[in-house]
Short mmCIF file of C-alpha atoms and ligand atoms in Angstrom, two decimals:
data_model
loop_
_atom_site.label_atom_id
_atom_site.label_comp_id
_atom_site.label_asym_id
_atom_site.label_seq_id
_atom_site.Cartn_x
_atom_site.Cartn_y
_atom_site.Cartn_z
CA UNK L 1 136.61 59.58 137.59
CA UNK L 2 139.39 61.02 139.82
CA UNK L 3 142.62 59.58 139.67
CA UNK L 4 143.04 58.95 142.67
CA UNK L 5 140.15 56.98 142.65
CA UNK L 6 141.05 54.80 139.79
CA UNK L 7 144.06 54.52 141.72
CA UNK L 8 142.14 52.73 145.05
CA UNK L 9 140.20 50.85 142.58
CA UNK L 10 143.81 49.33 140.88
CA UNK L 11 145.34 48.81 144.34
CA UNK L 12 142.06 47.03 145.28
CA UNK L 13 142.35 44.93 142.94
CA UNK L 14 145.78 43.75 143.01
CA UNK L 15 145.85 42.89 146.55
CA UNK L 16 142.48 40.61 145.83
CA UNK L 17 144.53 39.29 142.80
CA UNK L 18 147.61 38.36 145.13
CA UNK L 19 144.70 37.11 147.50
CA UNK L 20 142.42 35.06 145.92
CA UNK L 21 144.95 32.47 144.87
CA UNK L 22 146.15 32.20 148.32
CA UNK L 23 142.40 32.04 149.55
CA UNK L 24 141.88 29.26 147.22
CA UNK L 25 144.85 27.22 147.73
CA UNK L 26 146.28 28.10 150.77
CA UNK L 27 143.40 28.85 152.91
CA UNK L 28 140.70 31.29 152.84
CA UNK L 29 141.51 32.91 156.27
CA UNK L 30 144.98 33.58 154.31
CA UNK L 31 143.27 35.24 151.42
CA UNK L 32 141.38 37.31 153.37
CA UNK L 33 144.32 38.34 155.71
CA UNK L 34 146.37 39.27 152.52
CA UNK L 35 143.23 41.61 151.49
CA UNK L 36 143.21 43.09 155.07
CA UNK L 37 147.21 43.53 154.87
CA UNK L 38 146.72 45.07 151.56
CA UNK L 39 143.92 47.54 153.00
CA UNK L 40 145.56 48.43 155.76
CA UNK L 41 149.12 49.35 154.19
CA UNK L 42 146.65 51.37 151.77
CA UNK L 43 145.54 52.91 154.60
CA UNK L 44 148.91 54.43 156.54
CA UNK L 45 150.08 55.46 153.14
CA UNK L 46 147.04 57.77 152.89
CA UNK L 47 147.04 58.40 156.35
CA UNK L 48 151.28 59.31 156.75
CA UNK L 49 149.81 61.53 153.67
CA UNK L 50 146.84 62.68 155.14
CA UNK L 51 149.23 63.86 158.49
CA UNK L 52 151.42 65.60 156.44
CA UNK L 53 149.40 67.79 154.97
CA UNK L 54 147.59 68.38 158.29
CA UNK L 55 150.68 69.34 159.82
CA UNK L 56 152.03 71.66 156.68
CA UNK L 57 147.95 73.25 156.66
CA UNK L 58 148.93 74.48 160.08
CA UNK L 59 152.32 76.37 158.68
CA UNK L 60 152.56 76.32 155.24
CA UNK L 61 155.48 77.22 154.54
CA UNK L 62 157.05 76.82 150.54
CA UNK L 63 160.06 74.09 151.38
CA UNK L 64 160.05 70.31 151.04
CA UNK L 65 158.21 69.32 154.06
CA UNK L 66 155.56 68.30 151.91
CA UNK L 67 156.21 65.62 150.04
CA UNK L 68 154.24 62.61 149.23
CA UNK L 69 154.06 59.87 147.07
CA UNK L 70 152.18 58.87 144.17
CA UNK L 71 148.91 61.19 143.24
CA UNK L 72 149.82 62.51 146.92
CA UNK L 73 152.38 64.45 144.89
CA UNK L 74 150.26 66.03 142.33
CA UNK L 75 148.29 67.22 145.63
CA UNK L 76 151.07 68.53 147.11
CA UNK L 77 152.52 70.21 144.09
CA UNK L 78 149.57 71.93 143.34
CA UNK L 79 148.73 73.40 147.00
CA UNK L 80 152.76 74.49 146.71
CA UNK L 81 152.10 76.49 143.44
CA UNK L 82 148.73 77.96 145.27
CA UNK L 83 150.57 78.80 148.23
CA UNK L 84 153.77 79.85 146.44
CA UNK L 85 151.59 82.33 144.02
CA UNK L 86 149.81 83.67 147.14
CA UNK L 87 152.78 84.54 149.05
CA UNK L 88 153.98 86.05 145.55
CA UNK L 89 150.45 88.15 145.47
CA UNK L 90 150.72 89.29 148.55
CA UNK L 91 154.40 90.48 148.86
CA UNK L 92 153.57 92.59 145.11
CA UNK L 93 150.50 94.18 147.20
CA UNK L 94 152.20 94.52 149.95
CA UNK L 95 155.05 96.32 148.52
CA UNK L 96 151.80 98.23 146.35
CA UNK L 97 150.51 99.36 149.86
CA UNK L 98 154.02 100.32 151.09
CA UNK L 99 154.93 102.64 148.28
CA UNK L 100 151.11 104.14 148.50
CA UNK L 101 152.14 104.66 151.93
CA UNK L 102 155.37 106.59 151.23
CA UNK L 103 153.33 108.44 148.78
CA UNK L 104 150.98 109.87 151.20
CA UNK L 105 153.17 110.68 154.19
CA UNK L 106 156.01 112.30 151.84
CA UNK L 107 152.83 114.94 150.24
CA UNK L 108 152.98 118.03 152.00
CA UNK L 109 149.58 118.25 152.60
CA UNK L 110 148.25 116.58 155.55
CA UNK L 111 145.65 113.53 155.43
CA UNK L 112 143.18 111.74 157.78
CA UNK L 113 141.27 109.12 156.57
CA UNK L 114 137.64 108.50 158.83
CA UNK L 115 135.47 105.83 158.83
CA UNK L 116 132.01 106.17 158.95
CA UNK L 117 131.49 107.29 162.49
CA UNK L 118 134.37 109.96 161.75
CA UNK L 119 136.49 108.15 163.67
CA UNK L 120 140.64 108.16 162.62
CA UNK L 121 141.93 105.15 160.09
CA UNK L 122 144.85 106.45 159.12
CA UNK L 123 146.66 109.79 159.14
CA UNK L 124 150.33 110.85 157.67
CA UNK L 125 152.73 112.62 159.82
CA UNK L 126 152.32 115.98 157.79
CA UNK L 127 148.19 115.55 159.52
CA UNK L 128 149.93 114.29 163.13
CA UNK L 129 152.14 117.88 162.99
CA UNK L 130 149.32 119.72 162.22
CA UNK L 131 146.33 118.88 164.12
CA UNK L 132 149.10 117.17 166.92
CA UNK L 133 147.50 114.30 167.16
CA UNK L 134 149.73 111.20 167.58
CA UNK L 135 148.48 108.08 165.23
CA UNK L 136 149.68 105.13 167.37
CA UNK L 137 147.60 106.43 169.89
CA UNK L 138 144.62 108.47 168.43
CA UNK L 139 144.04 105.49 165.83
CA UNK L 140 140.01 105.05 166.37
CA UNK L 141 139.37 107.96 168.13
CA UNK L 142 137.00 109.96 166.70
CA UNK L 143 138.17 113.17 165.38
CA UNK L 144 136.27 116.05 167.02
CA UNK L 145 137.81 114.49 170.65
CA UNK L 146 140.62 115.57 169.11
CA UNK L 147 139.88 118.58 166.79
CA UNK L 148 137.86 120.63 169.00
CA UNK L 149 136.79 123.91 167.43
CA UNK L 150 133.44 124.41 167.50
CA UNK L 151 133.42 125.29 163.28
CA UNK L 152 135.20 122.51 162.60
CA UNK L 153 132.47 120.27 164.66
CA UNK L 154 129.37 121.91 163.00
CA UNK L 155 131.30 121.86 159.92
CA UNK L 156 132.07 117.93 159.82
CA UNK L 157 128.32 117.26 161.75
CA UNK L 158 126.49 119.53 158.70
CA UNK L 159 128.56 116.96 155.80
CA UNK L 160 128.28 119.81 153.43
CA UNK L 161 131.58 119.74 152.29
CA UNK L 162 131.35 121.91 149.23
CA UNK L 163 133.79 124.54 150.26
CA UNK L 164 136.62 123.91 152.11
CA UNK L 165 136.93 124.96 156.18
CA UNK L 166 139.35 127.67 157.37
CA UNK L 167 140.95 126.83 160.92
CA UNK L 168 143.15 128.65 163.17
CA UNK L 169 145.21 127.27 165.25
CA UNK L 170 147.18 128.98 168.29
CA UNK L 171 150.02 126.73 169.76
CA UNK L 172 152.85 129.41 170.51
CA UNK L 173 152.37 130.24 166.72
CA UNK L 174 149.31 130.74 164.78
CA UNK L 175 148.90 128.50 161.69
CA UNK L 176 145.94 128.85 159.23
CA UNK L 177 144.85 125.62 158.15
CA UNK L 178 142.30 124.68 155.01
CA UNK L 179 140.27 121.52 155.39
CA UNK L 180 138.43 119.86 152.36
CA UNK L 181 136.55 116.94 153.01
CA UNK L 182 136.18 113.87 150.38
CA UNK L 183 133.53 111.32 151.35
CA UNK L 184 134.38 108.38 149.36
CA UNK L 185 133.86 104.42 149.13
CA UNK L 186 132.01 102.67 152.05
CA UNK L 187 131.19 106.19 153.98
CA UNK L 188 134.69 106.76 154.66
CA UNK L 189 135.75 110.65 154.05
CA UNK L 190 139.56 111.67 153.15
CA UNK L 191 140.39 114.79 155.18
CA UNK L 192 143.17 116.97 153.13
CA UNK L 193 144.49 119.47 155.17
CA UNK L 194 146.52 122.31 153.38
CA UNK L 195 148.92 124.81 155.22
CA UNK L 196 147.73 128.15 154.49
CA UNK L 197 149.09 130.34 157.02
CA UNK L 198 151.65 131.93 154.51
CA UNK L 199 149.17 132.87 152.06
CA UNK L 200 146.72 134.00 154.70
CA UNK L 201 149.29 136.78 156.23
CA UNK L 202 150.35 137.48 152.47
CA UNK L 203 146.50 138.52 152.26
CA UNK L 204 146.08 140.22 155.46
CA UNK L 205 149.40 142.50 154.62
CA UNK L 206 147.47 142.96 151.17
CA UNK L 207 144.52 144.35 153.01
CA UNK L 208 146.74 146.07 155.32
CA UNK L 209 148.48 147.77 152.81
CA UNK L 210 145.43 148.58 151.10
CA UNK L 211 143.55 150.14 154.49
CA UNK L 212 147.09 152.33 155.04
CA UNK L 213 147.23 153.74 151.02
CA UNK L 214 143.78 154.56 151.58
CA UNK L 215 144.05 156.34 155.48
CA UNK L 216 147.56 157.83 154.16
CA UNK L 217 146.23 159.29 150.67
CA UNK L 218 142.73 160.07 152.30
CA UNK L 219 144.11 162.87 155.30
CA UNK L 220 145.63 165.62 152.79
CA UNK L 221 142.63 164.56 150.14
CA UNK L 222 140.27 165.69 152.81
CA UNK L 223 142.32 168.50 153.71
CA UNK L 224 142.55 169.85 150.23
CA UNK L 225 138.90 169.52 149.39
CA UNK L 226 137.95 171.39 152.58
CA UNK L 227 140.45 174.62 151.51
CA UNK L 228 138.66 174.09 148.30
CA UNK L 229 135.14 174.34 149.21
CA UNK L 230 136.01 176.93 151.22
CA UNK L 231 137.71 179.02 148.32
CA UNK L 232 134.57 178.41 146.61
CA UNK L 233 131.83 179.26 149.28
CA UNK L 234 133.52 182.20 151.61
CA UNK L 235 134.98 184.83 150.46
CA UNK L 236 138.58 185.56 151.66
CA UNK L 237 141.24 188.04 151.62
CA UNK L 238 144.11 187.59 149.39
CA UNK L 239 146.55 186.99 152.62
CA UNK L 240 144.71 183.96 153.12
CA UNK L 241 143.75 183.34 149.48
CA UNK L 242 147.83 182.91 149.44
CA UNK L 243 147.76 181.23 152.55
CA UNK L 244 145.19 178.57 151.93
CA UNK L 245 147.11 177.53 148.55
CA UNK L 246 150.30 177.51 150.33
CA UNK L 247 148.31 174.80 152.55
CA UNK L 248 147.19 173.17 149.51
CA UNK L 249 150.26 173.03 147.76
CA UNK L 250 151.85 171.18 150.97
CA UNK L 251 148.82 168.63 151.32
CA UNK L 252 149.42 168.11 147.29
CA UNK L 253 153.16 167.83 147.73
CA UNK L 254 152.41 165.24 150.69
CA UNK L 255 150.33 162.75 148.42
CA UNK L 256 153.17 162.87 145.57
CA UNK L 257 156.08 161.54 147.73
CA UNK L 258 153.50 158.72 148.82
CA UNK L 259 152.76 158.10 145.24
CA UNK L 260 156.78 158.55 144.75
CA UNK L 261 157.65 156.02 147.79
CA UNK L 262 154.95 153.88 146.87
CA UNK L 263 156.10 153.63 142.98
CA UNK L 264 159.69 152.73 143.97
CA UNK L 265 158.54 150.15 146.53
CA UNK L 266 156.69 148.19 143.73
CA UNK L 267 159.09 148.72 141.11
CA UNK L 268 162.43 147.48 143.34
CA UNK L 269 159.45 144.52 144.25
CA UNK L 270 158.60 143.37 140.87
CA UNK L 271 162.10 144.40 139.40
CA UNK L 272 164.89 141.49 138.51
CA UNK L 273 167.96 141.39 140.43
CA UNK L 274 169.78 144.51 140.93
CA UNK L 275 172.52 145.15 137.72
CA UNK L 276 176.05 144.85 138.74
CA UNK L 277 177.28 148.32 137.97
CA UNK L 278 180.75 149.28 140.27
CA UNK L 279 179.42 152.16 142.90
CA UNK L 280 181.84 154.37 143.37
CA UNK L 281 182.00 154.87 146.71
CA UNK L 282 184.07 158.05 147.43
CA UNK L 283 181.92 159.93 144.57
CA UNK L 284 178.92 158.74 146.22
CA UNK L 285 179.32 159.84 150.07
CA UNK L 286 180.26 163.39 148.56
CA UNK L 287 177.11 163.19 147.07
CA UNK L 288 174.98 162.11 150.13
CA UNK L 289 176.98 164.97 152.25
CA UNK L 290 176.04 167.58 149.74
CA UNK L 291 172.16 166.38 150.14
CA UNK L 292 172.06 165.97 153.76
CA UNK L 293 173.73 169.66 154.33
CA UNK L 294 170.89 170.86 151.38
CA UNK L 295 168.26 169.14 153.73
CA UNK L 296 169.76 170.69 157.07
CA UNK L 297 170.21 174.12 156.22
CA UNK L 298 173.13 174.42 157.99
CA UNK L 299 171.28 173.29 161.58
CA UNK L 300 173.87 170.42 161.92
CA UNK L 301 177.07 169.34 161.73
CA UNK L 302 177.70 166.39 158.83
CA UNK L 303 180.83 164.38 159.42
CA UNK L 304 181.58 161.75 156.22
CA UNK L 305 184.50 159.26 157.77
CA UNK L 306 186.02 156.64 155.47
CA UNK L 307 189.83 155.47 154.08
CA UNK L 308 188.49 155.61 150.77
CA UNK L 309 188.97 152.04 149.95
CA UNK L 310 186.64 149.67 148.44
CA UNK L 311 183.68 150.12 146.36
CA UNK L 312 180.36 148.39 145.80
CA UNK L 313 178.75 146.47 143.24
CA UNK L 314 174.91 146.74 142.59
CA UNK L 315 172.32 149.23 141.57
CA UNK L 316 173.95 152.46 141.58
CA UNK L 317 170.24 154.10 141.78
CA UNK L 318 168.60 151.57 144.54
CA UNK L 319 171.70 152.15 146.44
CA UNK L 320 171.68 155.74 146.27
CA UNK L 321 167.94 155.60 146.96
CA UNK L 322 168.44 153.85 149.92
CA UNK L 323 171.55 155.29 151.62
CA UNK L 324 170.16 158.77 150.91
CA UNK L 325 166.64 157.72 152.91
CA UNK L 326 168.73 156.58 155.56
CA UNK L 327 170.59 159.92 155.76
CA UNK L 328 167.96 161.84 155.01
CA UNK L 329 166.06 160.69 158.20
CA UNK L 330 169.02 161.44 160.33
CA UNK L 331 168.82 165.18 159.75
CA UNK L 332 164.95 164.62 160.00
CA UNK L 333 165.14 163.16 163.21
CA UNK L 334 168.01 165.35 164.77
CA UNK L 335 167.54 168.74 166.01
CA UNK L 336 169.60 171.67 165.33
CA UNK L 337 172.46 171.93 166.74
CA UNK L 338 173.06 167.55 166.71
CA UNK L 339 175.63 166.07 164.50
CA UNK L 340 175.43 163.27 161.31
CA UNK L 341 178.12 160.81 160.61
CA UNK L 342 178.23 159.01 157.49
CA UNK L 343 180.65 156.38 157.88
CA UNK L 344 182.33 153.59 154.95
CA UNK L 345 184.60 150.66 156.09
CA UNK L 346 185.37 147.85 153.34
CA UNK L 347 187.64 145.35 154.10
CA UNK L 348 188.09 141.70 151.89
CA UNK L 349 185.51 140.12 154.04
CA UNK L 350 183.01 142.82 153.68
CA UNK L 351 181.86 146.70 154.06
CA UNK L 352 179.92 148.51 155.91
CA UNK L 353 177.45 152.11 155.31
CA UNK L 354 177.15 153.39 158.49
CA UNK L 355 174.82 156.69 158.95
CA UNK L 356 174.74 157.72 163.00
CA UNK L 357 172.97 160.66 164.73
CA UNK L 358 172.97 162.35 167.77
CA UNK L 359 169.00 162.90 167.33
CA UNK L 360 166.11 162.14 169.22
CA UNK L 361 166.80 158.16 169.08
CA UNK L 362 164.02 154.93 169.10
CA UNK L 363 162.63 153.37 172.02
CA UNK L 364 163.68 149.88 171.73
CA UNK L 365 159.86 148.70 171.28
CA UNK L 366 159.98 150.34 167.74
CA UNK L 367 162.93 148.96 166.06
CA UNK L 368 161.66 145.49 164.98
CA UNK L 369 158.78 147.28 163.13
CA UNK L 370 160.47 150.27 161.76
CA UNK L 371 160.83 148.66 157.98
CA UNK L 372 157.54 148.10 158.01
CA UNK L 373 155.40 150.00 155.49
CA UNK L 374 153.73 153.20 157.08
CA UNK L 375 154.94 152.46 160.69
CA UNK L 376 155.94 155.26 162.33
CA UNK L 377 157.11 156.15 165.68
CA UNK L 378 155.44 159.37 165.67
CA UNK L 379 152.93 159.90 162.88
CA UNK L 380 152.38 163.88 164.15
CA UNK L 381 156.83 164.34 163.97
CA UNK L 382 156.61 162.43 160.96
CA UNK L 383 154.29 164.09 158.68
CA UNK L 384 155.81 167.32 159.53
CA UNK L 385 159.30 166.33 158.82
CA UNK L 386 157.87 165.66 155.48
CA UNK L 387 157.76 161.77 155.94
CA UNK L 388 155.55 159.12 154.36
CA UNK L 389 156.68 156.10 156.84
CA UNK L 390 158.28 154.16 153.51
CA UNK L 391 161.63 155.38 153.62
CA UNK L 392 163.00 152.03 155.53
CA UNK L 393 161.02 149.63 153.84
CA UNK L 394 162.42 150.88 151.04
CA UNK L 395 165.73 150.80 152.51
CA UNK L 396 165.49 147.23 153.63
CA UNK L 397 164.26 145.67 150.29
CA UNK L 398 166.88 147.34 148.18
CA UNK L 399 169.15 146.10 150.58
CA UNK L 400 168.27 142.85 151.17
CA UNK L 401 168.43 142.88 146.85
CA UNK L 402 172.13 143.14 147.50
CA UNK L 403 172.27 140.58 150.02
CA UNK L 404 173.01 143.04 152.90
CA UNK L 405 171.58 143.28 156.39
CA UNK L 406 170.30 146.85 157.98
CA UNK L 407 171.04 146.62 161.37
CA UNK L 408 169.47 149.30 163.36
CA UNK L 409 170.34 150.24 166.83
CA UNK L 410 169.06 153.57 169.01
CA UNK L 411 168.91 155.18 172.30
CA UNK L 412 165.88 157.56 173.01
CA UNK L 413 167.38 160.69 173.88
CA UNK L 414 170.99 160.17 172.37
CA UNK L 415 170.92 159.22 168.81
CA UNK L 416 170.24 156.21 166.21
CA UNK L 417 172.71 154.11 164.57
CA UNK L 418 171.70 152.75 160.91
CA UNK L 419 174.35 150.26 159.67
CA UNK L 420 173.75 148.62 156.24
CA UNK L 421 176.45 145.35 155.68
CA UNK L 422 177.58 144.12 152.73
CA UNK L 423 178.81 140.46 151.70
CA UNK L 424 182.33 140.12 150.36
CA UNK L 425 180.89 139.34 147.43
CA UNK L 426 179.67 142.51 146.35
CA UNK L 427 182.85 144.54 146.98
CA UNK L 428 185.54 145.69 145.24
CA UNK L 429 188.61 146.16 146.88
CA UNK L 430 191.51 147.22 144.98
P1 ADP V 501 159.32 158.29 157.68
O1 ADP V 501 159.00 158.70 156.30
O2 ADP V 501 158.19 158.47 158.61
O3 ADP V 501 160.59 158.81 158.17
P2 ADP V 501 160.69 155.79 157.60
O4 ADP V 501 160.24 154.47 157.13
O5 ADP V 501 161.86 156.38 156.95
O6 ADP V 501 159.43 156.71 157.55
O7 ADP V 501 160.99 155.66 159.13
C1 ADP V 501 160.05 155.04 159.97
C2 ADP V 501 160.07 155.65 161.34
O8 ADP V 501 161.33 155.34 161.95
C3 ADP V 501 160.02 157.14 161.34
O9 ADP V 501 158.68 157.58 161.33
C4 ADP V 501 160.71 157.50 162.63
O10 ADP V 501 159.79 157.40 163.70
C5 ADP V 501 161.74 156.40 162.81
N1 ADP V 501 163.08 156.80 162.40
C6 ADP V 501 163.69 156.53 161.23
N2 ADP V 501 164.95 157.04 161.23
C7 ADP V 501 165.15 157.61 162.44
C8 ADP V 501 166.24 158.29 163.05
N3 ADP V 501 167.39 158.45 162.45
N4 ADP V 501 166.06 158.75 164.32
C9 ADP V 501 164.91 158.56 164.96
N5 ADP V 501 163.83 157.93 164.42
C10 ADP V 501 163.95 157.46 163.18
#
């Protein structure tokens, strides 16, 4: 039996104990009054009691408004522990859910969580930047309001989510995104989103690079074999026996620098960081004047201006590589009679290579694109200057090895200015 029960029953009675006497010899009207009394005193204790816990049911809040007396206490006590345990469960799963939280906005992948009818939960701000949606406000929406490419509707409407969904997006900047869709418990799907527009240009240079070898390699290829066949079908007279092979020779001559280039692009690409060997500078602009007068034949005038001072510290053979493309272009790209300064400041804050020319200069159109591979301003001039359209992407990545800029600037008509600078750091100034 309940103790509070047994407790009635023992209050019961006592007040007919303290009445009954009375009843008997006082009066029974007096006996029955003192059971009454006794009743009803039972009663507002219970029901003081019985407020109290009305009231605290309403805000129960862990303090010690709630205090009763007698088995009311055990009552009490035990709703406090409940309640006290509760609010303990809930600030532990609270503080569960708020680190979850932090979890999934700091990934770097975006995520959307849908309900059934594909309509938005939950989303972190990687998923708000991407898709711009705006949480606060696009919470319940449904998605495709708000992602409307057409793939990515038939995509979410077919729920065959076995390979992931490629989407391009075009605000100011085009970004490649990859969506894989997770159904998961109670027909709710996890949307991950993954940034893949860095990867996706990385490919499309990849297949760039791949179409350009193959159009580059493929003109003197086709060139050669038709001399060939031709050697071996017609008959010809040794002038243009001589004459074809002379043809050949240059076609043949053509695809070995692009081989060459090519090799020395991958190799500075794949190579560690340059070796610090001290370039010496003065040796080294001597040498670059003796091969740009070789390569002009005496059509132009080569001017080297520098104090002498300073020298640089790097790959002796990168840096030759690339100062000698730069100066070799010069006299390319100048006609006779046009002059070629090779130019070397160094001071404690820096140096700077300097190759100028008074040639046939760069519409300013061209110049953002010139270090890329195979661009050319024109492929015809080019080619015949013996060119393979490498020679500045080469320059730029075995410069940017030794942390210098190539700053390029040109007038069409008056000449081209090729400046390499070099950090303080990698110069030697005595
Ligand atoms: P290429 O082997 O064709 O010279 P580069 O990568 O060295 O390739 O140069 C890319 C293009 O930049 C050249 O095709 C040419 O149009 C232009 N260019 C480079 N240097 C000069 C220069 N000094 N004067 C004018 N145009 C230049």
């Amino acid at each position: 039996m309940p103790s509070q029960v047994i407790q009635a029953v023992v209050l019961a009675a006592l007040s007919l104990l303290i009445a009954i006497p009375f009843g008997v010899f006082v009066a029974a009207w007096v006996g029955w009054a003192l059971v009454c009394a006794g009743l009803v005193l039972q009663m507002i204790f219970h029901f003081r009691n019985f407020n109290r816990l009305d009231r605290w049911s309403k805000h129960p809040i862990v303090d010690n408004s709630l205090e009763g007396g007698g088995e009311w206490d055990g009552i009490f006590g035990r709703l406090y522990r409940h309640e006290r345990d509760l609010r303990n469960e809930i600030a532990r799963r609270s503080d569960d859910f708020d680190r979850a939280i932090a979890a999934i906005q700091a990934l770097t992948d975006g995520v959307v969580i849908l309900d059934t009818h594909n309509q938005i939960i939950f989303c972190n701000t990687t998923a708000e930047q991407q898709l711009g949606i705006t949480l606060r406000i696009d919470q319940g929406q449904a998605v495709v309001n708000l992602v409307r490419q057409p793939e990515f509707v038939g995509y979410l409407m077919a729920r065959d989510f076995s390979r992931p969904l490629t989407l391009r997006f075009d605000r100011g900047e085009e970004r490649v995104l990859s969506i894989f869709m997770v159904p998961y418990a109670k027909g709710r799907t996890l949307m991950q989103i993954k940034d893949v527009t860095q990867s996706d240009r990385l490919d499309q240079m990849r297949r760039d690079f791949v179409a350009n070898v193959s159009h580059e390699l493929r003109t003197p290829l086709t060139v050669l074999a038709g001399f060939l066949e031709t050697l071996q079908e017609i008959e010809v007279t040794p002038e243009e026996h001589r004459h074809f092979l002379a043809l050949m020779a240059e076609q043949s001559q053509r695809m070995q620098s692009i081989v060459q280039d090519l090799l020395t692009l991958s190799s500075i690409e794949s190579a560690p960081p340059p070796v610090n060997e001290l370039v010496d500078m003065v040796n080294l602009l001597d040498k670059l004047r003796r091969d740009a007068e070789a390569l002009s034949g005496g059509r132009h005038t080569i001017v080297v201006e520098t104090d002498g001072q300073g020298d640089l510290q790097g790959s002796e053979q990168e840096l030759v590589s690339a100062f000698g493309n730069l100066v070799a272009n010069a006299v390319r790209y100048t006609p006779a009679g046009g002059t070629v300064r090779l130019a070397w400041q160094a001071t404690a804050q820096g140096a700077e290579f300097v190759v100028q020319d008074s040639g046939i200069g760069i519409e300013a159109q061209h110049i953002p694109r010139l270090t890329e591979r195979f661009y050319r301003v024109d492929r015809g001039r080019s080619r015949d200057a013996g060119g393979t359209g490498l020679g500045l992407a080469i320059v730029k990545h075995s410069l940017s090895r030794h942390q210098a800029q190539l700053e390029i600037s040109s007038k069409p008509g008056s000449g081209s200015r090729f400046s390499a600078r070099f950090p303080a750091a990698r110069v030697v100034v005595v």
